[in-house]
Amino acid sequence: MNRQNLWFLTLFSFILILGVYYITLPSEIFSKKGIESVSKNVDVVVSENDKLVALRVERNEKISSVMGELQEKITSPSSTTEDKNAAFEELQILNLAKGKETYLENKILSDFKIKSFVEIDNKDIKVTITSNEHNSKIANDIMKCIQNEFNDKKNIVVKFES
């Protein structure tokens, strides 16, 4: 398979994913009335700890801005093929990391019955747990549990927030 065919398949897959995403969005979002009603009728009900929610929102904003920049590089006619390939690979890495973060949060919840926030940045993994009790045994167990999910060595930090 040559590079041109690989590039075509990659872009086609990306366009297909974006198309499915666009189709699944509610149509009210795209109308002017829908945008106004969405922005006016915002009721926030927080079911988790406020600190975890704030960390998730901050992380999602950061990832969204990076993804937007990468998508601009991919769609820019002035970008070279190498730049587009690098941006696409970085976009895939971000998506995989985001999925892994969610998986690890769910694993910690199911194994330890603790709500957490997980942030993966290359080889560094930060786990934030809301608890008044700072238990080193639980922290060690969580580190072992997370490390078992990866083949290579990760720097795992467990932080307790009260």
PDB file of C-alpha atoms in Angstrom:
ATOM      1  CA  MET A   1       0.000   0.000   0.000  1.00  0.00           C
ATOM      2  CA  ASN A   2       1.578   3.268  -1.030  1.00  0.00           C
ATOM      3  CA  ARG A   3       1.500   6.560   0.862  1.00  0.00           C
ATOM      4  CA  GLN A   4      -1.128   8.134  -1.350  1.00  0.00           C
ATOM      5  CA  ASN A   5      -3.610   5.321  -0.713  1.00  0.00           C
ATOM      6  CA  LEU A   6      -2.858   5.395   3.011  1.00  0.00           C
ATOM      7  CA  TRP A   7      -3.394   9.150   3.123  1.00  0.00           C
ATOM      8  CA  PHE A   8      -6.675   8.804   1.219  1.00  0.00           C
ATOM      9  CA  LEU A   9      -7.961   6.117   3.600  1.00  0.00           C
ATOM     10  CA  THR A  10      -6.931   8.171   6.623  1.00  0.00           C
ATOM     11  CA  LEU A  11      -8.707  11.314   5.439  1.00  0.00           C
ATOM     12  CA  PHE A  12     -11.735   9.335   4.301  1.00  0.00           C
ATOM     13  CA  SER A  13     -12.014   7.741   7.757  1.00  0.00           C
ATOM     14  CA  PHE A  14     -11.671  11.134   9.410  1.00  0.00           C
ATOM     15  CA  ILE A  15     -14.369  12.659   7.169  1.00  0.00           C
ATOM     16  CA  LEU A  16     -16.640   9.693   7.842  1.00  0.00           C
ATOM     17  CA  ILE A  17     -16.270  10.103  11.606  1.00  0.00           C
ATOM     18  CA  LEU A  18     -16.985  13.843  11.386  1.00  0.00           C
ATOM     19  CA  GLY A  19     -20.020  13.148   9.190  1.00  0.00           C
ATOM     20  CA  VAL A  20     -21.478  10.684  11.676  1.00  0.00           C
ATOM     21  CA  TYR A  21     -20.817  13.139  14.497  1.00  0.00           C
ATOM     22  CA  TYR A  22     -22.559  15.947  12.581  1.00  0.00           C
ATOM     23  CA  ILE A  23     -25.577  13.766  11.782  1.00  0.00           C
ATOM     24  CA  THR A  24     -26.022  12.678  15.403  1.00  0.00           C
ATOM     25  CA  LEU A  25     -26.120  16.267  16.723  1.00  0.00           C
ATOM     26  CA  PRO A  26     -29.619  17.588  17.428  1.00  0.00           C
ATOM     27  CA  SER A  27     -30.804  19.933  14.679  1.00  0.00           C
ATOM     28  CA  GLU A  28     -31.965  22.551  17.201  1.00  0.00           C
ATOM     29  CA  ILE A  29     -28.350  23.396  17.990  1.00  0.00           C
ATOM     30  CA  PHE A  30     -27.743  24.808  14.515  1.00  0.00           C
ATOM     31  CA  SER A  31     -30.736  27.134  14.390  1.00  0.00           C
ATOM     32  CA  LYS A  32     -30.363  30.654  15.776  1.00  0.00           C
ATOM     33  CA  LYS A  33     -33.276  30.099  18.177  1.00  0.00           C
ATOM     34  CA  GLY A  34     -31.675  26.878  19.378  1.00  0.00           C
ATOM     35  CA  ILE A  35     -28.405  28.607  20.179  1.00  0.00           C
ATOM     36  CA  GLU A  36     -30.201  31.355  22.103  1.00  0.00           C
ATOM     37  CA  SER A  37     -32.346  28.892  24.056  1.00  0.00           C
ATOM     38  CA  VAL A  38     -29.372  26.693  24.879  1.00  0.00           C
ATOM     39  CA  SER A  39     -27.404  29.672  26.174  1.00  0.00           C
ATOM     40  CA  LYS A  40     -30.353  31.071  28.175  1.00  0.00           C
ATOM     41  CA  ASN A  41     -31.706  27.863  29.720  1.00  0.00           C
ATOM     42  CA  VAL A  42     -28.634  26.496  31.436  1.00  0.00           C
ATOM     43  CA  ASP A  43     -29.368  24.777  34.724  1.00  0.00           C
ATOM     44  CA  VAL A  44     -26.341  23.252  36.385  1.00  0.00           C
ATOM     45  CA  VAL A  45     -26.843  20.293  38.667  1.00  0.00           C
ATOM     46  CA  VAL A  46     -23.610  18.961  40.069  1.00  0.00           C
ATOM     47  CA  SER A  47     -23.775  15.363  41.212  1.00  0.00           C
ATOM     48  CA  GLU A  48     -20.056  14.907  41.821  1.00  0.00           C
ATOM     49  CA  ASN A  49     -17.567  16.826  43.841  1.00  0.00           C
ATOM     50  CA  ASP A  50     -17.096  20.359  42.486  1.00  0.00           C
ATOM     51  CA  LYS A  51     -13.315  19.988  42.277  1.00  0.00           C
ATOM     52  CA  LEU A  52     -13.533  16.925  40.020  1.00  0.00           C
ATOM     53  CA  VAL A  53     -16.028  18.684  37.779  1.00  0.00           C
ATOM     54  CA  ALA A  54     -13.806  21.762  37.571  1.00  0.00           C
ATOM     55  CA  LEU A  55     -10.799  19.610  36.682  1.00  0.00           C
ATOM     56  CA  ARG A  56     -12.768  17.798  33.963  1.00  0.00           C
ATOM     57  CA  VAL A  57     -14.029  21.057  32.466  1.00  0.00           C
ATOM     58  CA  GLU A  58     -10.539  22.553  32.458  1.00  0.00           C
ATOM     59  CA  ARG A  59      -9.084  19.421  30.832  1.00  0.00           C
ATOM     60  CA  ASN A  60     -11.863  19.276  28.213  1.00  0.00           C
ATOM     61  CA  GLU A  61     -11.308  22.931  27.293  1.00  0.00           C
ATOM     62  CA  LYS A  62      -7.582  22.333  26.947  1.00  0.00           C
ATOM     63  CA  ILE A  63      -8.081  19.236  24.777  1.00  0.00           C
ATOM     64  CA  SER A  64     -10.730  20.984  22.660  1.00  0.00           C
ATOM     65  CA  SER A  65      -8.432  23.902  21.902  1.00  0.00           C
ATOM     66  CA  VAL A  66      -5.555  21.596  20.955  1.00  0.00           C
ATOM     67  CA  MET A  67      -7.883  19.497  18.783  1.00  0.00           C
ATOM     68  CA  GLY A  68      -9.149  22.647  17.066  1.00  0.00           C
ATOM     69  CA  GLU A  69      -5.602  23.714  16.235  1.00  0.00           C
ATOM     70  CA  LEU A  70      -4.790  20.249  14.902  1.00  0.00           C
ATOM     71  CA  GLN A  71      -7.943  20.149  12.793  1.00  0.00           C
ATOM     72  CA  GLU A  72      -7.030  23.543  11.344  1.00  0.00           C
ATOM     73  CA  LYS A  73      -3.628  22.148  10.345  1.00  0.00           C
ATOM     74  CA  ILE A  74      -5.272  19.131   8.737  1.00  0.00           C
ATOM     75  CA  THR A  75      -7.759  21.174   6.728  1.00  0.00           C
ATOM     76  CA  SER A  76      -5.391  24.019   5.841  1.00  0.00           C
ATOM     77  CA  PRO A  77      -4.418  24.045   2.150  1.00  0.00           C
ATOM     78  CA  SER A  78      -1.058  25.606   3.040  1.00  0.00           C
ATOM     79  CA  SER A  79      -0.020  22.693   5.286  1.00  0.00           C
ATOM     80  CA  THR A  80       2.334  20.113   3.866  1.00  0.00           C
ATOM     81  CA  THR A  81       1.482  16.433   3.769  1.00  0.00           C
ATOM     82  CA  GLU A  82       3.963  15.735   6.564  1.00  0.00           C
ATOM     83  CA  ASP A  83       2.388  18.433   8.748  1.00  0.00           C
ATOM     84  CA  LYS A  84      -1.077  17.022   8.095  1.00  0.00           C
ATOM     85  CA  ASN A  85       0.086  13.480   8.896  1.00  0.00           C
ATOM     86  CA  ALA A  86       1.748  14.633  12.120  1.00  0.00           C
ATOM     87  CA  ALA A  87      -1.357  16.601  13.146  1.00  0.00           C
ATOM     88  CA  PHE A  88      -3.610  13.633  12.411  1.00  0.00           C
ATOM     89  CA  GLU A  89      -1.409  11.269  14.427  1.00  0.00           C
ATOM     90  CA  GLU A  90      -1.374  13.736  17.322  1.00  0.00           C
ATOM     91  CA  LEU A  91      -5.174  13.978  17.103  1.00  0.00           C
ATOM     92  CA  GLN A  92      -5.443  10.197  17.311  1.00  0.00           C
ATOM     93  CA  ILE A  93      -3.105  10.123  20.329  1.00  0.00           C
ATOM     94  CA  LEU A  94      -5.268  12.742  22.083  1.00  0.00           C
ATOM     95  CA  ASN A  95      -8.424  10.747  21.392  1.00  0.00           C
ATOM     96  CA  LEU A  96      -6.823   7.535  22.675  1.00  0.00           C
ATOM     97  CA  ALA A  97      -5.570   9.278  25.822  1.00  0.00           C
ATOM     98  CA  LYS A  98      -9.003  10.770  26.495  1.00  0.00           C
ATOM     99  CA  GLY A  99     -10.620   7.357  26.138  1.00  0.00           C
ATOM    100  CA  LYS A 100      -8.008   5.776  28.401  1.00  0.00           C
ATOM    101  CA  GLU A 101      -8.576   8.490  31.026  1.00  0.00           C
ATOM    102  CA  THR A 102     -12.295   7.714  31.102  1.00  0.00           C
ATOM    103  CA  TYR A 103     -11.583   3.985  31.264  1.00  0.00           C
ATOM    104  CA  LEU A 104      -9.211   4.440  34.216  1.00  0.00           C
ATOM    105  CA  GLU A 105     -11.703   6.659  36.074  1.00  0.00           C
ATOM    106  CA  ASN A 106     -14.368   3.977  35.646  1.00  0.00           C
ATOM    107  CA  LYS A 107     -11.927   1.260  36.743  1.00  0.00           C
ATOM    108  CA  ILE A 108     -11.031   3.176  39.917  1.00  0.00           C
ATOM    109  CA  LEU A 109     -14.734   3.703  40.609  1.00  0.00           C
ATOM    110  CA  SER A 110     -15.588   0.035  40.135  1.00  0.00           C
ATOM    111  CA  ASP A 111     -12.529  -1.405  41.941  1.00  0.00           C
ATOM    112  CA  PHE A 112     -12.180   1.072  44.827  1.00  0.00           C
ATOM    113  CA  LYS A 113     -15.611   2.794  44.940  1.00  0.00           C
ATOM    114  CA  ILE A 114     -13.849   6.173  44.705  1.00  0.00           C
ATOM    115  CA  LYS A 115     -14.669   8.997  42.289  1.00  0.00           C
ATOM    116  CA  SER A 116     -11.550  10.337  40.624  1.00  0.00           C
ATOM    117  CA  PHE A 117     -10.125  12.474  37.852  1.00  0.00           C
ATOM    118  CA  VAL A 118      -7.359  11.010  35.670  1.00  0.00           C
ATOM    119  CA  GLU A 119      -5.101  13.059  33.400  1.00  0.00           C
ATOM    120  CA  ILE A 120      -2.650  11.356  31.033  1.00  0.00           C
ATOM    121  CA  ASP A 121       0.229  13.374  29.608  1.00  0.00           C
ATOM    122  CA  ASN A 122       2.684  11.098  27.749  1.00  0.00           C
ATOM    123  CA  LYS A 123       4.346   9.049  30.501  1.00  0.00           C
ATOM    124  CA  ASP A 124       2.838  11.046  33.375  1.00  0.00           C
ATOM    125  CA  ILE A 125      -0.505  10.077  34.877  1.00  0.00           C
ATOM    126  CA  LYS A 126      -2.128  12.277  37.519  1.00  0.00           C
ATOM    127  CA  VAL A 127      -4.991  10.880  39.580  1.00  0.00           C
ATOM    128  CA  THR A 128      -6.989  13.270  41.754  1.00  0.00           C
ATOM    129  CA  ILE A 129      -9.256  11.776  44.397  1.00  0.00           C
ATOM    130  CA  THR A 130     -11.673  13.689  46.577  1.00  0.00           C
ATOM    131  CA  SER A 131     -11.412  12.342  50.081  1.00  0.00           C
ATOM    132  CA  ASN A 132     -10.888  13.726  53.557  1.00  0.00           C
ATOM    133  CA  GLU A 133      -8.818  10.664  54.389  1.00  0.00           C
ATOM    134  CA  HIS A 134      -5.324  10.531  52.863  1.00  0.00           C
ATOM    135  CA  ASN A 135      -4.679   6.794  52.707  1.00  0.00           C
ATOM    136  CA  SER A 136      -1.278   5.690  51.351  1.00  0.00           C
ATOM    137  CA  LYS A 137      -2.421   2.062  50.978  1.00  0.00           C
ATOM    138  CA  ILE A 138      -5.277   3.097  48.679  1.00  0.00           C
ATOM    139  CA  ALA A 139      -2.901   5.346  46.739  1.00  0.00           C
ATOM    140  CA  ASN A 140      -0.446   2.465  46.259  1.00  0.00           C
ATOM    141  CA  ASP A 141      -3.235   0.100  45.212  1.00  0.00           C
ATOM    142  CA  ILE A 142      -4.507   2.639  42.674  1.00  0.00           C
ATOM    143  CA  MET A 143      -0.979   3.133  41.292  1.00  0.00           C
ATOM    144  CA  LYS A 144      -0.552  -0.640  40.879  1.00  0.00           C
ATOM    145  CA  CYS A 145      -3.975  -0.958  39.269  1.00  0.00           C
ATOM    146  CA  ILE A 146      -3.201   1.786  36.748  1.00  0.00           C
ATOM    147  CA  GLN A 147       0.309   0.525  36.007  1.00  0.00           C
ATOM    148  CA  ASN A 148      -1.140  -2.924  35.213  1.00  0.00           C
ATOM    149  CA  GLU A 149      -3.078  -1.313  32.352  1.00  0.00           C
ATOM    150  CA  PHE A 150       0.129  -0.251  30.563  1.00  0.00           C
ATOM    151  CA  ASN A 151       3.040  -2.219  29.119  1.00  0.00           C
ATOM    152  CA  ASP A 152       5.660   0.478  29.719  1.00  0.00           C
ATOM    153  CA  LYS A 153       6.570   2.247  32.959  1.00  0.00           C
ATOM    154  CA  LYS A 154       4.439   5.298  33.813  1.00  0.00           C
ATOM    155  CA  ASN A 155       4.969   8.050  36.370  1.00  0.00           C
ATOM    156  CA  ILE A 156       1.771   7.853  38.397  1.00  0.00           C
ATOM    157  CA  VAL A 157       0.863  10.455  40.999  1.00  0.00           C
ATOM    158  CA  VAL A 158      -2.178  10.093  43.267  1.00  0.00           C
ATOM    159  CA  LYS A 159      -3.351  13.334  44.859  1.00  0.00           C
ATOM    160  CA  PHE A 160      -6.007  13.564  47.565  1.00  0.00           C
ATOM    161  CA  GLU A 161      -8.222  16.672  47.623  1.00  0.00           C
ATOM    162  CA  SER A 162     -10.552  17.431  50.474  1.00  0.00           C
TER     163      SER A 162
END
